[in-house]
Amino acid sequence: DVQLQASGGGLVQAGGSLRLSCTPSGFTVDGYYMAWFRQGPGKEREGVACIGSRDGTEVYTESVKGRFTISTDGAKNTVYLQMNNLRPEDTAVYYCAAIFELPLGGWRESDEYEYWGQGTLVTVSS
């Protein structure tokens, strides 16, 4: 079963922007830690960002700092990833994930997440 519905991917030129959206089924985004992961061609799965409204967590991998912003909208029960100044190396399938408590090994420990979306493809052309 797909527990999270992700959308918003597409084809964009370098320097452009996209906003990804993710809506869960059966729980609220503000009650969980919500994260975005990505996997590019020939690359390992990488944690992109994580947000936790309960305690104010907002963290990013170094390569996207200053360009990407993760946020939640409680009224819409949606988590977003605003991606600006996109680069070709950002090309990947982006996955939304959720977990009630952060893994002991930290937010990047993808195998520990409880819920996952189906992924949405982001392609950045040069």
PDB file of C-alpha atoms in Angstrom:
ATOM      1  CA  ASP A   1       0.000   0.000   0.000  1.00  0.00           C
ATOM      2  CA  VAL A   2       1.067   3.558  -0.732  1.00  0.00           C
ATOM      3  CA  GLN A   3       0.635   5.550   2.466  1.00  0.00           C
ATOM      4  CA  LEU A   4       1.741   8.928   1.089  1.00  0.00           C
ATOM      5  CA  GLN A   5       0.753  10.571  -2.181  1.00  0.00           C
ATOM      6  CA  ALA A   6       3.523  12.672  -3.737  1.00  0.00           C
ATOM      7  CA  SER A   7       3.150  14.992  -6.690  1.00  0.00           C
ATOM      8  CA  GLY A   8       4.714  18.005  -8.366  1.00  0.00           C
ATOM      9  CA  GLY A   9       7.656  16.553 -10.238  1.00  0.00           C
ATOM     10  CA  GLY A  10       8.410  17.443 -13.808  1.00  0.00           C
ATOM     11  CA  LEU A  11      10.961  18.666 -16.309  1.00  0.00           C
ATOM     12  CA  VAL A  12      12.628  22.009 -15.660  1.00  0.00           C
ATOM     13  CA  GLN A  13      15.696  23.828 -16.957  1.00  0.00           C
ATOM     14  CA  ALA A  14      18.663  24.516 -14.711  1.00  0.00           C
ATOM     15  CA  GLY A  15      17.957  27.528 -12.544  1.00  0.00           C
ATOM     16  CA  GLY A  16      14.233  26.871 -12.477  1.00  0.00           C
ATOM     17  CA  SER A  17      11.920  25.942  -9.630  1.00  0.00           C
ATOM     18  CA  LEU A  18       9.458  23.227  -8.676  1.00  0.00           C
ATOM     19  CA  ARG A  19       7.307  22.581  -5.626  1.00  0.00           C
ATOM     20  CA  LEU A  20       6.653  19.020  -4.532  1.00  0.00           C
ATOM     21  CA  SER A  21       3.631  18.120  -2.419  1.00  0.00           C
ATOM     22  CA  CYS A  22       2.898  15.118  -0.229  1.00  0.00           C
ATOM     23  CA  THR A  23      -0.352  14.211   1.516  1.00  0.00           C
ATOM     24  CA  PRO A  24      -0.631  11.321   3.979  1.00  0.00           C
ATOM     25  CA  SER A  25      -3.513   8.979   4.601  1.00  0.00           C
ATOM     26  CA  GLY A  26      -4.476   8.224   8.188  1.00  0.00           C
ATOM     27  CA  PHE A  27      -2.273  10.687  10.073  1.00  0.00           C
ATOM     28  CA  THR A  28      -1.412  14.381  10.213  1.00  0.00           C
ATOM     29  CA  VAL A  29       1.806  15.869   8.902  1.00  0.00           C
ATOM     30  CA  ASP A  30       2.217  18.028  12.004  1.00  0.00           C
ATOM     31  CA  GLY A  31       2.117  14.966  14.258  1.00  0.00           C
ATOM     32  CA  TYR A  32       4.973  13.184  12.473  1.00  0.00           C
ATOM     33  CA  TYR A  33       8.466  13.830  11.248  1.00  0.00           C
ATOM     34  CA  MET A  34       8.166  14.285   7.493  1.00  0.00           C
ATOM     35  CA  ALA A  35      11.123  13.873   5.172  1.00  0.00           C
ATOM     36  CA  TRP A  36      12.032  14.006   1.521  1.00  0.00           C
ATOM     37  CA  PHE A  37      14.511  11.530   0.072  1.00  0.00           C
ATOM     38  CA  ARG A  38      15.757  11.263  -3.481  1.00  0.00           C
ATOM     39  CA  GLN A  39      17.506   8.729  -5.647  1.00  0.00           C
ATOM     40  CA  GLY A  40      19.211   9.798  -8.844  1.00  0.00           C
ATOM     41  CA  PRO A  41      20.332   7.498 -11.649  1.00  0.00           C
ATOM     42  CA  GLY A  42      23.231   5.354 -10.480  1.00  0.00           C
ATOM     43  CA  LYS A  43      23.189   6.942  -7.022  1.00  0.00           C
ATOM     44  CA  GLU A  44      22.265   5.841  -3.533  1.00  0.00           C
ATOM     45  CA  ARG A  45      19.129   7.092  -1.824  1.00  0.00           C
ATOM     46  CA  GLU A  46      19.853  10.416  -0.146  1.00  0.00           C
ATOM     47  CA  GLY A  47      18.052  12.337   2.565  1.00  0.00           C
ATOM     48  CA  VAL A  48      17.133  15.810   1.307  1.00  0.00           C
ATOM     49  CA  ALA A  49      15.216  17.459   4.149  1.00  0.00           C
ATOM     50  CA  CYS A  50      13.230  16.693   7.276  1.00  0.00           C
ATOM     51  CA  ILE A  51      10.683  18.697   9.249  1.00  0.00           C
ATOM     52  CA  GLY A  52       9.128  18.037  12.636  1.00  0.00           C
ATOM     53  CA  SER A  53       6.439  20.465  13.725  1.00  0.00           C
ATOM     54  CA  ARG A  54       6.230  19.035  17.256  1.00  0.00           C
ATOM     55  CA  ASP A  55       9.727  20.212  18.163  1.00  0.00           C
ATOM     56  CA  GLY A  56      10.687  22.620  15.387  1.00  0.00           C
ATOM     57  CA  THR A  57      13.012  20.308  13.507  1.00  0.00           C
ATOM     58  CA  GLU A  58      14.032  21.609  10.085  1.00  0.00           C
ATOM     59  CA  VAL A  59      17.147  20.111   8.554  1.00  0.00           C
ATOM     60  CA  TYR A  60      18.672  19.801   5.084  1.00  0.00           C
ATOM     61  CA  THR A  61      21.460  18.005   3.354  1.00  0.00           C
ATOM     62  CA  GLU A  62      24.319  20.383   2.589  1.00  0.00           C
ATOM     63  CA  SER A  63      23.917  20.399  -1.190  1.00  0.00           C
ATOM     64  CA  VAL A  64      20.400  21.889  -1.041  1.00  0.00           C
ATOM     65  CA  LYS A  65      20.835  24.432   1.762  1.00  0.00           C
ATOM     66  CA  GLY A  66      19.710  27.857   0.634  1.00  0.00           C
ATOM     67  CA  ARG A  67      17.904  26.431  -2.385  1.00  0.00           C
ATOM     68  CA  PHE A  68      15.252  24.056  -0.984  1.00  0.00           C
ATOM     69  CA  THR A  69      12.686  24.684   1.743  1.00  0.00           C
ATOM     70  CA  ILE A  70      10.570  22.059   3.490  1.00  0.00           C
ATOM     71  CA  SER A  71       7.308  23.146   5.095  1.00  0.00           C
ATOM     72  CA  THR A  72       3.926  21.865   6.245  1.00  0.00           C
ATOM     73  CA  ASP A  73       0.409  23.216   5.942  1.00  0.00           C
ATOM     74  CA  GLY A  74      -1.730  21.803   8.727  1.00  0.00           C
ATOM     75  CA  ALA A  75      -4.989  22.992   7.166  1.00  0.00           C
ATOM     76  CA  LYS A  76      -4.212  21.060   3.981  1.00  0.00           C
ATOM     77  CA  ASN A  77      -2.399  18.233   5.821  1.00  0.00           C
ATOM     78  CA  THR A  78       0.389  18.550   3.273  1.00  0.00           C
ATOM     79  CA  VAL A  79       4.162  18.697   3.351  1.00  0.00           C
ATOM     80  CA  TYR A  80       5.973  20.624   0.623  1.00  0.00           C
ATOM     81  CA  LEU A  81       9.444  20.804  -0.797  1.00  0.00           C
ATOM     82  CA  GLN A  82      10.043  24.111  -2.551  1.00  0.00           C
ATOM     83  CA  MET A  83      13.032  23.678  -4.851  1.00  0.00           C
ATOM     84  CA  ASN A  84      14.681  26.777  -6.306  1.00  0.00           C
ATOM     85  CA  ASN A  85      17.755  27.254  -8.488  1.00  0.00           C
ATOM     86  CA  LEU A  86      17.618  23.644  -9.576  1.00  0.00           C
ATOM     87  CA  ARG A  87      20.733  21.961 -10.909  1.00  0.00           C
ATOM     88  CA  PRO A  88      21.113  18.955 -13.208  1.00  0.00           C
ATOM     89  CA  GLU A  89      22.502  16.969 -10.279  1.00  0.00           C
ATOM     90  CA  ASP A  90      19.136  17.413  -8.530  1.00  0.00           C
ATOM     91  CA  THR A  91      17.623  15.060 -11.115  1.00  0.00           C
ATOM     92  CA  ALA A  92      16.121  12.153  -9.189  1.00  0.00           C
ATOM     93  CA  VAL A  93      12.985  10.404  -8.090  1.00  0.00           C
ATOM     94  CA  TYR A  94      11.873  12.217  -4.943  1.00  0.00           C
ATOM     95  CA  TYR A  95      10.140  10.264  -2.188  1.00  0.00           C
ATOM     96  CA  CYS A  96       8.112  11.522   0.741  1.00  0.00           C
ATOM     97  CA  ALA A  97       8.505   9.603   3.996  1.00  0.00           C
ATOM     98  CA  ALA A  98       7.116   9.806   7.528  1.00  0.00           C
ATOM     99  CA  ILE A  99       8.024   8.514  10.964  1.00  0.00           C
ATOM    100  CA  PHE A 100       6.508   9.199  14.376  1.00  0.00           C
ATOM    101  CA  GLU A 101       9.841   9.346  16.238  1.00  0.00           C
ATOM    102  CA  LEU A 102      13.184  10.048  14.624  1.00  0.00           C
ATOM    103  CA  PRO A 103      15.451   7.040  14.155  1.00  0.00           C
ATOM    104  CA  LEU A 104      18.175   6.572  16.749  1.00  0.00           C
ATOM    105  CA  GLY A 105      20.702   6.959  13.934  1.00  0.00           C
ATOM    106  CA  GLY A 106      19.224  10.273  12.788  1.00  0.00           C
ATOM    107  CA  TRP A 107      16.792  11.512  10.185  1.00  0.00           C
ATOM    108  CA  ARG A 108      18.843  10.199   7.240  1.00  0.00           C
ATOM    109  CA  GLU A 109      18.275   6.564   8.253  1.00  0.00           C
ATOM    110  CA  SER A 110      15.774   5.874   5.499  1.00  0.00           C
ATOM    111  CA  ASP A 111      15.180   2.189   6.277  1.00  0.00           C
ATOM    112  CA  GLU A 112      13.572   3.178   9.584  1.00  0.00           C
ATOM    113  CA  TYR A 113      10.767   5.323   8.145  1.00  0.00           C
ATOM    114  CA  GLU A 114       7.266   3.958   8.633  1.00  0.00           C
ATOM    115  CA  TYR A 115       5.468   5.383   5.606  1.00  0.00           C
ATOM    116  CA  TRP A 116       6.521   6.122   2.040  1.00  0.00           C
ATOM    117  CA  GLY A 117       5.085   7.729  -1.029  1.00  0.00           C
ATOM    118  CA  GLN A 118       5.318   6.355  -4.541  1.00  0.00           C
ATOM    119  CA  GLY A 119       7.889   8.905  -5.696  1.00  0.00           C
ATOM    120  CA  THR A 120       7.748  11.750  -8.188  1.00  0.00           C
ATOM    121  CA  LEU A 121      10.347  12.319 -10.895  1.00  0.00           C
ATOM    122  CA  VAL A 122      12.259  15.588 -11.110  1.00  0.00           C
ATOM    123  CA  THR A 123      14.373  16.105 -14.225  1.00  0.00           C
ATOM    124  CA  VAL A 124      16.612  19.158 -14.521  1.00  0.00           C
ATOM    125  CA  SER A 125      18.094  19.867 -17.936  1.00  0.00           C
ATOM    126  CA  SER A 126      21.194  21.955 -18.613  1.00  0.00           C
TER     127      SER A 126
END
